[in-house]
Amino acid sequence: MHSYDIERYLNIRSAYGASFGPDGERLSFLLDTTGTPQLWTLEEPRGWPEQRTFYDERVTFASWSPERPELLFGMDEGGNERAQLFRLDAETGAIENVTAMPEAKHRWGGWSHDGDRFAFTSNRRDESVFDVYVQNRDETGSDAELVYEGDGWLSLSGWSPDDSRLLVSQAYSNFDQDLSVLDLETGDLEHLTPHDGDVRYQSANWAPDGKGIYLVTDEGEAETLYLAYLDLETGDLEPVVDGEWNVDGIALDDDTGRFVYSENVEGYTELTVGEFDGADPTAFETFPEPDLPGGVSGGVSFGPDAERVALSTTGDTVNTNVFVVDVETGETERWTDAPTAGIPPESFAESNLDHVESFDDLSVPGFFTLPDGHEAGATPVIVDIHGGPESQRRPSFSSVKQYFLDRGYAYFEPNVRGSSGYGAEYASLDDVEKRMDSVADIRACVEWLQDHPAIDPDRIVAKGGSYGGFMVLAALTEYPDLWAAGIDIVGIANFVTFLENTGDWRRELREAEYGSLAEDREFLEEVSPINHIENIDAPLFVLHGENDPRVPVGEAEQIAEQAAEQGVPVRKLLFEDEGHGFSKLENRIEAYSAIAEFLDEHV
């Protein structure tokens, strides 16, 4: 079988982030065919799309006005995550920066139903907190009205059906949130979810009559997220759908009561499409399940009459594309044609879901993929550890993974304790003082791989980004004899300097997971890989973006310098125009070409 270089694999495209225009005929979406995600529109299935934005920077989302041929989209600069909002006139192509405050972050909150206004949260007033703003569609910059001063991490979940109220979420951690309703006339904020301990209230949507909220939650010490209805008058929370697996979220059309909710079944998406009964908010009918390729779907957008929904879908062997689903029949039609760079899709390898028994008998799930033509006992393997840590590796398409499979590497993607998707207890098993138990899970996974008949036990690579980068460094310092090499991408080397230097708006959220500088400094120092650097034996490659607002570039600089002083073979690669990860094609090509060369040399 023919092999392809990394540039070909990284030219495999993704189309996602769909939004229906107000006439229901045009569809917008994001596509990275130019090297960074840009905004495109399309008028028919698999027709010739029209590119609408032409920037070197990534477009992060786009949303059509419900009434006019215009869109709002978000874009930051150099990966700094200080997103600005822009308005695109779909008829003339004119684009205007409507926030125009480059030092502040802007988090999209949705259009009003009449399309005259939009809402967002921003840290303009104080970098460490987010306030709520409402802005007329033809205003810019400081014209926006500050309608509520926040005291933490605020985001918006949409306008009430009569546009008089906004649904406000406040996050204290990834597993603890509150919901409130902001009255735009009086400025009063009504707290909806008083609770003790950590409770998640997520994916909130207004009911069509404005008298209640649909959301997913684990209130009542539920092990998994369930779909519920919150009555705004009584405060009662009634379960609508619960089960063994998380209900990840719900998309709801507040004109018709039609919905799509997704369940996360060991990483695979199961969709339910239906319509709520107006008389009983917990009753609903379901429609046939859409027949979609791949195993992971999301990003649902209803058409203006709710007869169709657009969503994106992906899988191990299926690059991401946008499909449109007929709500009542479940019939699906692919609308976008993101190419695979001439690489035959049948050459892509599919993973198996395996489970590894860890040191305390905990079952750790992971996706394991073997390359074609592998030789018994001679196959190197990359252990690719996700970030978060409250995230989950799912069987979605990865051009990087397929590239390394093409080069003869096996690939193992564990969801160690602390990962989301497997219940609240599993997600809490790595909190603060239990941090290193998740690193011990990696050891168990490596021992499982060493016993696998295809794997060469002396050629096992640790790779990870962000918190996954910490896991790589921790695995290399805690269990140095297991590894042939380590790849640390935008990773945390020192929890103390990380928390001291991360964006002000993020510190409190991250301390809720890792421990606080005030109370847990000694522990944070103890688990920081930088303080065990003398243990590293394996060659190390450190990559980072200089504009990273989450994990500052100093984390890469200090680990690379101190590892080199220990005599470890170290390579460091920094990108001056990137942030937390690499979004530009030329940088991704350089990064993964360098990683491949590094592994060729050392593995």
PDB file of C-alpha atoms in Angstrom, residues 119-235:
ATOM      1  CA  ALA A 119     -25.550  39.136  23.675  1.00  0.00           C
ATOM      2  CA  PHE A 120     -22.118  38.117  24.903  1.00  0.00           C
ATOM      3  CA  THR A 121     -20.006  37.942  28.038  1.00  0.00           C
ATOM      4  CA  SER A 122     -16.651  39.687  28.276  1.00  0.00           C
ATOM      5  CA  ASN A 123     -13.852  40.468  30.730  1.00  0.00           C
ATOM      6  CA  ARG A 124     -13.501  44.061  29.511  1.00  0.00           C
ATOM      7  CA  ARG A 125     -14.021  45.575  32.964  1.00  0.00           C
ATOM      8  CA  ASP A 126     -11.816  43.152  34.910  1.00  0.00           C
ATOM      9  CA  GLU A 127      -9.675  40.496  33.236  1.00  0.00           C
ATOM     10  CA  SER A 128     -10.491  37.941  35.941  1.00  0.00           C
ATOM     11  CA  VAL A 129     -14.315  38.073  35.647  1.00  0.00           C
ATOM     12  CA  PHE A 130     -16.963  38.110  32.924  1.00  0.00           C
ATOM     13  CA  ASP A 131     -19.841  40.579  32.617  1.00  0.00           C
ATOM     14  CA  VAL A 132     -22.982  40.332  30.466  1.00  0.00           C
ATOM     15  CA  TYR A 133     -23.417  42.702  27.521  1.00  0.00           C
ATOM     16  CA  VAL A 134     -26.199  43.334  25.007  1.00  0.00           C
ATOM     17  CA  GLN A 135     -25.454  45.139  21.749  1.00  0.00           C
ATOM     18  CA  ASN A 136     -27.570  46.328  18.853  1.00  0.00           C
ATOM     19  CA  ARG A 137     -26.650  44.663  15.572  1.00  0.00           C
ATOM     20  CA  ASP A 138     -25.433  47.952  14.018  1.00  0.00           C
ATOM     21  CA  GLU A 139     -23.390  49.122  17.031  1.00  0.00           C
ATOM     22  CA  THR A 140     -19.668  48.624  17.634  1.00  0.00           C
ATOM     23  CA  GLY A 141     -17.156  48.545  20.482  1.00  0.00           C
ATOM     24  CA  SER A 142     -18.100  50.590  23.528  1.00  0.00           C
ATOM     25  CA  ASP A 143     -21.688  50.999  22.247  1.00  0.00           C
ATOM     26  CA  ALA A 144     -22.477  47.660  23.895  1.00  0.00           C
ATOM     27  CA  GLU A 145     -24.591  47.930  27.038  1.00  0.00           C
ATOM     28  CA  LEU A 146     -23.235  46.324  30.192  1.00  0.00           C
ATOM     29  CA  VAL A 147     -26.391  44.755  31.622  1.00  0.00           C
ATOM     30  CA  TYR A 148     -24.882  42.767  34.491  1.00  0.00           C
ATOM     31  CA  GLU A 149     -21.569  42.881  36.342  1.00  0.00           C
ATOM     32  CA  GLY A 150     -20.375  39.363  37.059  1.00  0.00           C
ATOM     33  CA  ASP A 151     -18.036  38.020  39.712  1.00  0.00           C
ATOM     34  CA  GLY A 152     -16.697  34.916  37.975  1.00  0.00           C
ATOM     35  CA  TRP A 153     -16.784  32.776  34.834  1.00  0.00           C
ATOM     36  CA  LEU A 154     -20.121  33.722  33.225  1.00  0.00           C
ATOM     37  CA  SER A 155     -21.493  32.461  29.921  1.00  0.00           C
ATOM     38  CA  LEU A 156     -24.883  32.731  28.219  1.00  0.00           C
ATOM     39  CA  SER A 157     -27.316  30.039  27.113  1.00  0.00           C
ATOM     40  CA  GLY A 158     -29.659  32.140  25.026  1.00  0.00           C
ATOM     41  CA  TRP A 159     -32.561  34.579  24.991  1.00  0.00           C
ATOM     42  CA  SER A 160     -36.015  33.757  26.318  1.00  0.00           C
ATOM     43  CA  PRO A 161     -38.673  33.258  23.605  1.00  0.00           C
ATOM     44  CA  ASP A 162     -39.947  36.837  24.146  1.00  0.00           C
ATOM     45  CA  ASP A 163     -36.400  38.295  24.258  1.00  0.00           C
ATOM     46  CA  SER A 164     -36.940  39.820  27.697  1.00  0.00           C
ATOM     47  CA  ARG A 165     -34.520  37.593  29.613  1.00  0.00           C
ATOM     48  CA  LEU A 166     -31.143  35.887  29.254  1.00  0.00           C
ATOM     49  CA  LEU A 167     -30.157  32.533  30.666  1.00  0.00           C
ATOM     50  CA  VAL A 168     -26.845  32.903  32.522  1.00  0.00           C
ATOM     51  CA  SER A 169     -24.458  30.144  33.572  1.00  0.00           C
ATOM     52  CA  GLN A 170     -21.697  30.548  36.143  1.00  0.00           C
ATOM     53  CA  ALA A 171     -18.956  27.915  36.302  1.00  0.00           C
ATOM     54  CA  TYR A 172     -16.962  27.243  39.478  1.00  0.00           C
ATOM     55  CA  SER A 173     -15.306  24.159  38.003  1.00  0.00           C
ATOM     56  CA  ASN A 174     -16.000  21.720  35.172  1.00  0.00           C
ATOM     57  CA  PHE A 175     -18.205  19.774  37.575  1.00  0.00           C
ATOM     58  CA  ASP A 176     -19.950  22.627  39.379  1.00  0.00           C
ATOM     59  CA  GLN A 177     -22.147  25.312  37.804  1.00  0.00           C
ATOM     60  CA  ASP A 178     -25.147  27.495  38.554  1.00  0.00           C
ATOM     61  CA  LEU A 179     -27.944  28.803  36.352  1.00  0.00           C
ATOM     62  CA  SER A 180     -29.711  32.149  36.698  1.00  0.00           C
ATOM     63  CA  VAL A 181     -32.166  34.231  34.688  1.00  0.00           C
ATOM     64  CA  LEU A 182     -31.325  37.875  33.982  1.00  0.00           C
ATOM     65  CA  ASP A 183     -34.293  40.229  33.485  1.00  0.00           C
ATOM     66  CA  LEU A 184     -33.095  42.756  30.911  1.00  0.00           C
ATOM     67  CA  GLU A 185     -35.599  45.430  31.908  1.00  0.00           C
ATOM     68  CA  THR A 186     -34.937  45.424  35.654  1.00  0.00           C
ATOM     69  CA  GLY A 187     -31.401  44.042  35.705  1.00  0.00           C
ATOM     70  CA  ASP A 188     -32.434  41.514  38.351  1.00  0.00           C
ATOM     71  CA  LEU A 189     -30.665  38.148  38.369  1.00  0.00           C
ATOM     72  CA  GLU A 190     -32.748  35.246  39.682  1.00  0.00           C
ATOM     73  CA  HIS A 191     -30.736  32.269  40.924  1.00  0.00           C
ATOM     74  CA  LEU A 192     -32.355  29.013  39.719  1.00  0.00           C
ATOM     75  CA  THR A 193     -30.105  26.259  41.050  1.00  0.00           C
ATOM     76  CA  PRO A 194     -29.186  26.584  44.738  1.00  0.00           C
ATOM     77  CA  HIS A 195     -27.227  23.475  45.737  1.00  0.00           C
ATOM     78  CA  ASP A 196     -24.563  22.039  48.022  1.00  0.00           C
ATOM     79  CA  GLY A 197     -21.401  20.396  46.778  1.00  0.00           C
ATOM     80  CA  ASP A 198     -20.537  19.994  43.110  1.00  0.00           C
ATOM     81  CA  VAL A 199     -23.512  19.804  40.741  1.00  0.00           C
ATOM     82  CA  ARG A 200     -23.434  20.205  36.964  1.00  0.00           C
ATOM     83  CA  TYR A 201     -26.115  22.248  35.183  1.00  0.00           C
ATOM     84  CA  GLN A 202     -25.212  22.266  31.492  1.00  0.00           C
ATOM     85  CA  SER A 203     -26.604  22.580  27.958  1.00  0.00           C
ATOM     86  CA  ALA A 204     -29.496  24.766  29.154  1.00  0.00           C
ATOM     87  CA  ASN A 205     -32.299  25.649  26.696  1.00  0.00           C
ATOM     88  CA  TRP A 206     -35.476  27.686  27.080  1.00  0.00           C
ATOM     89  CA  ALA A 207     -38.757  25.797  26.798  1.00  0.00           C
ATOM     90  CA  PRO A 208     -41.003  27.171  24.011  1.00  0.00           C
ATOM     91  CA  ASP A 209     -43.396  28.852  26.464  1.00  0.00           C
ATOM     92  CA  GLY A 210     -40.572  30.470  28.451  1.00  0.00           C
ATOM     93  CA  LYS A 211     -41.837  28.904  31.669  1.00  0.00           C
ATOM     94  CA  GLY A 212     -39.080  26.397  32.096  1.00  0.00           C
ATOM     95  CA  ILE A 213     -35.609  25.258  31.144  1.00  0.00           C
ATOM     96  CA  TYR A 214     -34.389  21.993  29.641  1.00  0.00           C
ATOM     97  CA  LEU A 215     -30.874  21.039  30.716  1.00  0.00           C
ATOM     98  CA  VAL A 216     -28.573  18.164  31.577  1.00  0.00           C
ATOM     99  CA  THR A 217     -27.567  17.760  35.214  1.00  0.00           C
ATOM    100  CA  ASP A 218     -26.388  15.326  37.871  1.00  0.00           C
ATOM    101  CA  GLU A 219     -28.402  16.971  40.660  1.00  0.00           C
ATOM    102  CA  GLY A 220     -29.417  14.517  43.362  1.00  0.00           C
ATOM    103  CA  GLU A 221     -25.980  12.834  43.419  1.00  0.00           C
ATOM    104  CA  ALA A 222     -26.669  11.117  40.114  1.00  0.00           C
ATOM    105  CA  GLU A 223     -23.669   9.222  38.783  1.00  0.00           C
ATOM    106  CA  THR A 224     -24.253  10.373  35.194  1.00  0.00           C
ATOM    107  CA  LEU A 225     -25.781  13.431  33.544  1.00  0.00           C
ATOM    108  CA  TYR A 226     -29.496  13.142  32.790  1.00  0.00           C
ATOM    109  CA  LEU A 227     -31.921  15.298  30.823  1.00  0.00           C
ATOM    110  CA  ALA A 228     -34.254  17.319  33.056  1.00  0.00           C
ATOM    111  CA  TYR A 229     -36.897  20.055  33.011  1.00  0.00           C
ATOM    112  CA  LEU A 230     -36.633  22.946  35.484  1.00  0.00           C
ATOM    113  CA  ASP A 231     -39.921  24.719  36.218  1.00  0.00           C
ATOM    114  CA  LEU A 232     -39.148  28.425  36.697  1.00  0.00           C
ATOM    115  CA  GLU A 233     -42.211  29.112  38.833  1.00  0.00           C
ATOM    116  CA  THR A 234     -41.885  26.247  41.307  1.00  0.00           C
ATOM    117  CA  GLY A 235     -38.160  25.547  41.047  1.00  0.00           C
TER     118      GLY A 235
END
